[in-house]
Coordinates of C-alpha atoms and ligand atoms in Angstrom, one line a residue:
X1 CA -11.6 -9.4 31.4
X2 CA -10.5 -6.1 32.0
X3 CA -6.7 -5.3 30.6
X4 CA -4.6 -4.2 33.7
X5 CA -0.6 -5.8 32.4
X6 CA 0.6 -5.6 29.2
X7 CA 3.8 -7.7 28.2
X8 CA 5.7 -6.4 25.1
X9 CA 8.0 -8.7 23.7
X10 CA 10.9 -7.1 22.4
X11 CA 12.4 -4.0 23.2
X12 CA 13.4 -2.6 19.8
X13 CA 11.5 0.8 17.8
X14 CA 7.8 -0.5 18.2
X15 CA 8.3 -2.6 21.3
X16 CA 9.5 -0.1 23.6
X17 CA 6.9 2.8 21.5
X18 CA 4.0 0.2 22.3
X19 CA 5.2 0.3 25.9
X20 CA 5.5 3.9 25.6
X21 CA 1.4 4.3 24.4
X22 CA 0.7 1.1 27.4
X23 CA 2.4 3.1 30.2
X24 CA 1.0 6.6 29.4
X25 CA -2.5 5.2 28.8
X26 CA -1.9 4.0 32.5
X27 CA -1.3 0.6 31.9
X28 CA 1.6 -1.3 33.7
X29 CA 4.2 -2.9 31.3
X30 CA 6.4 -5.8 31.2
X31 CA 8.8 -5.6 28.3
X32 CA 11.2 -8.2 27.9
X33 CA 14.0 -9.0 25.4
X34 CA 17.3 -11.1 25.2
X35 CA 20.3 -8.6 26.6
X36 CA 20.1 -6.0 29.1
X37 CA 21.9 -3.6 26.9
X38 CA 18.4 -4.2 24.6
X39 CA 15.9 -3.2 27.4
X40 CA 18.4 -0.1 28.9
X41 CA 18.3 1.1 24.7
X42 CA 14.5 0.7 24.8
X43 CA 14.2 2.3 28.4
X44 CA 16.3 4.9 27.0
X45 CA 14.1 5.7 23.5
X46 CA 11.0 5.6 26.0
X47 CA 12.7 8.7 27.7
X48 CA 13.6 10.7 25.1
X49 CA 10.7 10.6 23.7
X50 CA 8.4 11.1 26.6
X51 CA 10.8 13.8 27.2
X52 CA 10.1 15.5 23.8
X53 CA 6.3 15.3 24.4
X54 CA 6.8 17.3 27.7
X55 CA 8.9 20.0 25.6
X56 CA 6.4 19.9 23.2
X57 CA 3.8 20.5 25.7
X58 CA 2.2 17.7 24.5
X59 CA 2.5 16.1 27.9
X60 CA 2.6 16.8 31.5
X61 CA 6.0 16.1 33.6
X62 CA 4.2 14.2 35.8
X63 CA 2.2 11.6 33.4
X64 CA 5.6 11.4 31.9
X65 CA 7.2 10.3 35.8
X66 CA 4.3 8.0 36.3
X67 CA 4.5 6.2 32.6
X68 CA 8.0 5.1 33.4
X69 CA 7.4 3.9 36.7
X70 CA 4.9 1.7 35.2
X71 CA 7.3 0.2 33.3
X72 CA 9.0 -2.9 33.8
X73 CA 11.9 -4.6 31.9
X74 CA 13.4 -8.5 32.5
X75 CA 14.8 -10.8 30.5
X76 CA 12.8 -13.6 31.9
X77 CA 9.6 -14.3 30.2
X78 CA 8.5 -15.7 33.3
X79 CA 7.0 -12.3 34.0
X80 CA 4.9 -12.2 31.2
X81 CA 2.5 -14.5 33.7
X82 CA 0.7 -11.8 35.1
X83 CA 0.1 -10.1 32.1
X84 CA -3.1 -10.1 30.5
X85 CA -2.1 -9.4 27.1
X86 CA 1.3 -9.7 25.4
X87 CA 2.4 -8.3 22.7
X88 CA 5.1 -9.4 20.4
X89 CA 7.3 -6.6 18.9
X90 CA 10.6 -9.0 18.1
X91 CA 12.8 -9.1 14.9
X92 CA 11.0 -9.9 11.6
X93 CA 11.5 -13.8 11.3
X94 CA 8.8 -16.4 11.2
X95 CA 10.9 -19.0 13.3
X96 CA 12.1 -17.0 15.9
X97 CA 8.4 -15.2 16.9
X98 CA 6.9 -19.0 16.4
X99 CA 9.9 -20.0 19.2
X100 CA 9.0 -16.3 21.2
X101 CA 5.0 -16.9 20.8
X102 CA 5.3 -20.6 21.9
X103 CA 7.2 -19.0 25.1
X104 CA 4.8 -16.6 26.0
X105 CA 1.6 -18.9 25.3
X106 CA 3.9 -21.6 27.9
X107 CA 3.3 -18.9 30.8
X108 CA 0.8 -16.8 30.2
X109 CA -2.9 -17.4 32.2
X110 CA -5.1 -19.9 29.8
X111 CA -7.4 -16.8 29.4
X112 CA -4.6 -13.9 28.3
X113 CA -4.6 -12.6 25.0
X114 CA -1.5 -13.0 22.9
X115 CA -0.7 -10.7 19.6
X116 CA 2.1 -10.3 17.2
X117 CA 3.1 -6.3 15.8
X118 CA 4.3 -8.5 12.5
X119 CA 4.3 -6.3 9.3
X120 CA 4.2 -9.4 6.5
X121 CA 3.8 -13.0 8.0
X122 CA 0.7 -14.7 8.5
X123 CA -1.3 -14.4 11.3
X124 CA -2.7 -17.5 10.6
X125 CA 0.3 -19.5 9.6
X126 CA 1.9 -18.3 13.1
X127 CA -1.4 -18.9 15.3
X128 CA -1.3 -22.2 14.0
X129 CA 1.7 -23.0 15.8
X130 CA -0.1 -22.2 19.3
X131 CA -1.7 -24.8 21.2
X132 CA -5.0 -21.7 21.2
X133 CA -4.9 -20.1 18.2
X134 CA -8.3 -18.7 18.9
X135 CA -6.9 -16.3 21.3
X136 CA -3.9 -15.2 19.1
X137 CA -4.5 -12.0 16.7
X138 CA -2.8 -9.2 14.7
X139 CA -2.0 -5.7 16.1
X140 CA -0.1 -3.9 13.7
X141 CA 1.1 -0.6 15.2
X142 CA 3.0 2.1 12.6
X143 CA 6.0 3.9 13.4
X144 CA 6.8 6.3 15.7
X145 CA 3.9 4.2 17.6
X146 CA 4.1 7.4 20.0
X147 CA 2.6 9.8 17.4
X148 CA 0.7 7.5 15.0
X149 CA -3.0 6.7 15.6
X150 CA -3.5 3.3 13.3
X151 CA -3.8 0.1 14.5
X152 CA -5.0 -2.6 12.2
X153 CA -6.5 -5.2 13.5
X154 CA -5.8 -8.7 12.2
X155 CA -7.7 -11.8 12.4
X156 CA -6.7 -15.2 11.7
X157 CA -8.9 -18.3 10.6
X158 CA -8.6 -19.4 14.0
X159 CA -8.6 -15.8 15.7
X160 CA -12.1 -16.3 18.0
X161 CA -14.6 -13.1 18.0
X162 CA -14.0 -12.4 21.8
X163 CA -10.2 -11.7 21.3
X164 CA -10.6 -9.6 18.4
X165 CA -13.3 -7.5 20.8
X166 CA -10.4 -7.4 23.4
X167 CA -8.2 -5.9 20.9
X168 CA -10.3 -3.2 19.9
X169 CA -10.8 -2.7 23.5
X170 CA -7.6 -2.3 24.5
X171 CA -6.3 -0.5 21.0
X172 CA -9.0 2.5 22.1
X173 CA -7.5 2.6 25.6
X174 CA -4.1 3.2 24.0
X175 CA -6.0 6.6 22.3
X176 CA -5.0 4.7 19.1
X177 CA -8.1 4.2 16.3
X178 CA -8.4 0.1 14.8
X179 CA -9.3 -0.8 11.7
X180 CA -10.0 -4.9 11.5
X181 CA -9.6 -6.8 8.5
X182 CA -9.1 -10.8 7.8
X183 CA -5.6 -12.0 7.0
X184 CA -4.0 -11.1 4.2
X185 CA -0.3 -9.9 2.9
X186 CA -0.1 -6.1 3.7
X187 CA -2.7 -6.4 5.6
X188 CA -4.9 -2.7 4.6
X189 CA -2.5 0.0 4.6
X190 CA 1.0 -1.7 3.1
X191 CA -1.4 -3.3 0.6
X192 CA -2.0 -0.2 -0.7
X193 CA 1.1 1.9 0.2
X194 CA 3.7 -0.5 -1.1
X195 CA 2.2 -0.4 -4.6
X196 CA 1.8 3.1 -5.3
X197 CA 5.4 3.5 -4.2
X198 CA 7.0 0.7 -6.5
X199 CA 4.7 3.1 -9.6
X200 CA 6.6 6.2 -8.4
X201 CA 9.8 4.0 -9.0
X202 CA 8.5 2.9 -12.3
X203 CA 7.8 6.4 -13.4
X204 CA 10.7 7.6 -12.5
X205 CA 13.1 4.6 -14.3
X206 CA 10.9 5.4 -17.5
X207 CA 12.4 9.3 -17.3
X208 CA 8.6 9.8 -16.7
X209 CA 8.9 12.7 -14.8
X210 CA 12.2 13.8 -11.7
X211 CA 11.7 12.2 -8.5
X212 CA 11.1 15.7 -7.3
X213 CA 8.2 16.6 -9.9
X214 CA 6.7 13.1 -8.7
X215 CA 6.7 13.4 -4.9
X216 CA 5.5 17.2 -5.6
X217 CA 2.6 15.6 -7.8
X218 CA 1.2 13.3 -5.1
X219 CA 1.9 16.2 -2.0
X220 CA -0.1 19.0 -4.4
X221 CA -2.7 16.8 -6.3
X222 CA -3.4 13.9 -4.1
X223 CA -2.9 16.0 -0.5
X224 CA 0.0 13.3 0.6
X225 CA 1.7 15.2 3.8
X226 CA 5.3 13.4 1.9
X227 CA 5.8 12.3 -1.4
X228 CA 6.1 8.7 -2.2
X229 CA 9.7 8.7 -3.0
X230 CA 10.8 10.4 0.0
X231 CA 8.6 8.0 1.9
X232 CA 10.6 5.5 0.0
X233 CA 13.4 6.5 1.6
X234 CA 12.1 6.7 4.9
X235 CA 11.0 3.1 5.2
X236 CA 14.0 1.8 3.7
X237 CA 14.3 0.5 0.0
X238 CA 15.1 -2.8 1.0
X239 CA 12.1 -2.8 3.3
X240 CA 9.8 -2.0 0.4
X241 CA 11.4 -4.2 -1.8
X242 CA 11.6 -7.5 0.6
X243 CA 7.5 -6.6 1.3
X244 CA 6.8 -6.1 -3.1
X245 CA 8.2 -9.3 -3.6
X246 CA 6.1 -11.1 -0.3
X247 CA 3.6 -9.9 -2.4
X248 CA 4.2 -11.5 -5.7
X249 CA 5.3 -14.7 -4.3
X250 CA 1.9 -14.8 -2.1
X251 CA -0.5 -13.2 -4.5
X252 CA 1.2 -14.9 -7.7
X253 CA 0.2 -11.8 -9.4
X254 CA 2.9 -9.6 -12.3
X255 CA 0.8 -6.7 -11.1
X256 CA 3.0 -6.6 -7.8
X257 CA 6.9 -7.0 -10.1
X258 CA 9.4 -4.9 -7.9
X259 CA 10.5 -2.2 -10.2
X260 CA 13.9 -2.6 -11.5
X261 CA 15.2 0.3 -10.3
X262 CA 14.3 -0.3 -6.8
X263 CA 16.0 -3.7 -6.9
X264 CA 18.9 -2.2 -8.2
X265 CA 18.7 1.1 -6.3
X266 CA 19.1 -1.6 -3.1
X267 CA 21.9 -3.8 -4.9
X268 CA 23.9 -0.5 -4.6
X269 CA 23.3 0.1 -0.6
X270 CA 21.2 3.2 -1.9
X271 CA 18.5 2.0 1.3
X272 CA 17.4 5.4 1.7
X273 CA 18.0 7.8 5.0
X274 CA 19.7 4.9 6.9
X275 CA 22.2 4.6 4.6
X276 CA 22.6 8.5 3.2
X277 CA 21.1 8.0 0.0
X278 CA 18.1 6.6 -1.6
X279 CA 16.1 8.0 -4.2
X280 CA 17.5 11.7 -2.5
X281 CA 21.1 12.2 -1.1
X282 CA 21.2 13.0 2.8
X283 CA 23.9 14.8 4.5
Ligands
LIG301 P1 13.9 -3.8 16.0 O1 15.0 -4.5 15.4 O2 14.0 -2.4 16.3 O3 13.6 -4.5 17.4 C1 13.5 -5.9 17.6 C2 13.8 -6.3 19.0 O4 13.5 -7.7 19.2 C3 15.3 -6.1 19.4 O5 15.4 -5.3 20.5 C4 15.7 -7.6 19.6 O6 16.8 -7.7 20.6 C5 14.4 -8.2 20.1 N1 14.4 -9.7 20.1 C6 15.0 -10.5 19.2 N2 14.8 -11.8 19.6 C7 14.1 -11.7 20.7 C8 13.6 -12.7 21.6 N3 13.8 -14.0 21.4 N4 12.9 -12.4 22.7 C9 12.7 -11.0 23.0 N5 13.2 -10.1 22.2 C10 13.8 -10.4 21.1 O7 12.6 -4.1 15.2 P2 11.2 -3.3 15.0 O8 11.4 -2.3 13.9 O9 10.8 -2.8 16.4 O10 10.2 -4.4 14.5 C11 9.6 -5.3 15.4 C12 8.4 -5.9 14.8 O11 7.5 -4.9 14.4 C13 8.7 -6.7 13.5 O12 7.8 -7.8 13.4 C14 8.3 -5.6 12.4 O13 7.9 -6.2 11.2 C15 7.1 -5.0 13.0 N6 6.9 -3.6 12.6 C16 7.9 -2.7 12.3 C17 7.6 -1.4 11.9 C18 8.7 -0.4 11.7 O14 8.4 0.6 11.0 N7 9.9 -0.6 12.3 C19 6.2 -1.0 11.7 C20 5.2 -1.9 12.0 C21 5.5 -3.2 12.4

């Protein structure tokens, strides 16, 4: 099968990015959501951003003209049936994208290829709720989809070898490099991430070091582009600390405790950027 129509379900910051990367690889997009005020916000982050590229010469005016036009947006997931691979990009809630999957798999061809963008639910325990699970998988994009190059690639116990092949397949077309790897909470990169930012939190509730000597420790010895506490803050403390304690409750492991600090950083509304103030103070 050769990918021609992408659905993206949801319209939000990775479904209208993924719709972004579809369109501008050439691809033509449905992108659905609930409201017409969500697909006109998600038409209208698509825009700006294709417009920065331009002024960034990073893009030509005309690539830019023809993503959009590839682009369509309903309400109606009746026009996911021509697509040939749908992506789900909707809120973070295991009922709702089991409600939103069983929609798509209930008009999409027999032979399409469905795939959730979820950061921390199961790919297996949500394929399991399709009447095909073998042809449901993983694709974990990372924000601003746009500029970012990951993929990971997630496979359920059910997910067949041919969908996983169409995955990779299409994830290359979107200029974006996969890595694969077999269900599991935090999939590769969050697994690895989350934790090193909840130590930066412990070091710096011990009085270990400032939170400026620590993100200046991992930019200068360990050649991170941003510190971990200032990534903290750019994800979201609450973010970090709903996925640390996924990750205890799923792993039953102490190792993955949610610092204190963090937990009470977040009791405060200290969230980070979104909210002003995080770990660091934003004007
Ligand atoms: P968001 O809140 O920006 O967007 C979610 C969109 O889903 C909204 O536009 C909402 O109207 C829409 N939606 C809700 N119910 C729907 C339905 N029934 N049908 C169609 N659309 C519906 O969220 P987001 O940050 O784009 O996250 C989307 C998914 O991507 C989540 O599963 C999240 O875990 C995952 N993810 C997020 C990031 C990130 O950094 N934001 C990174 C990787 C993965």
């Amino acid at each position: 099968m050769t990918i021609e129509t992408l659905g993206v379900v949801g319209a939000g910051t990775m479904g209208n990015g993924i719709a972004q990367a579809a369109a501008v690889a050439g691809l033509k997009v449905v992108l659905i959501d609930v409201t017409d005020a969500a697909l006109v916000k998600g038409v209208n982050a698509m825009t700006a951003s294709l417009e920065r590229l331009v002024a960034k010469g990073k893009l030509e005016a005309a690539t830019r003209d023809a993503a959009l036009a590839l682009i369509e947006t309903s309400t109606d997931y009746q026009r996911l049936a021509v697509a040939d691979f749908v992506v789900e990009a909707a809120t973070e809630n295991l009922d709702l994208k089991v409600r939103i999957l069983q929609q798509i798999e209930s008009v999409v061809r027999p032979d399409a290829i469905i795939a959730s963008n979820t950061s921390s639910i199961s790919i297996t325990a949500l394929g399991a709720n399709l009447a095909d699970p073998s042809r449901f998988v993983g694709m974990h994009f990372f924000n601003p989809v746009p500029l970012m190059p990951l993929v990971e690639i997630i496979s359920g116990l059910q997910t067949r070898a041919a969908t996983v092949e169409l995955v990779r397949e299409l994830t290359v077309r979107l200029d974006k490099s996969p890595i694969s790897v077999k269900n599991s909470p935090g999939f590769v990169v969050n697994r690895i991430l989350v934790p090193m930012i909840n130590e930066a939190f412990f070091l710096l509730y011990e009085g270990a070091a400032t939170a400026e000597e620590i993100d200046a420790g991992m930019r200068l010895g360990a050649s991170h582009p941003i510190g971990p506490l200032a990534l903290a803050d750019l994800i979201g403390l609450d973010v970090l600390l709903s996925v640390t304690d996924v990750f205890l409750r799923d792993f039953g492991d102490s190792k993955y405790r949610a610092c204190p600090l963090l937990r009470e950083l977040v009791a405060a509304g200290r969230l980070g950027r979104k909210s002003g103030w995080g770990v660091y103070r934003y004007e």
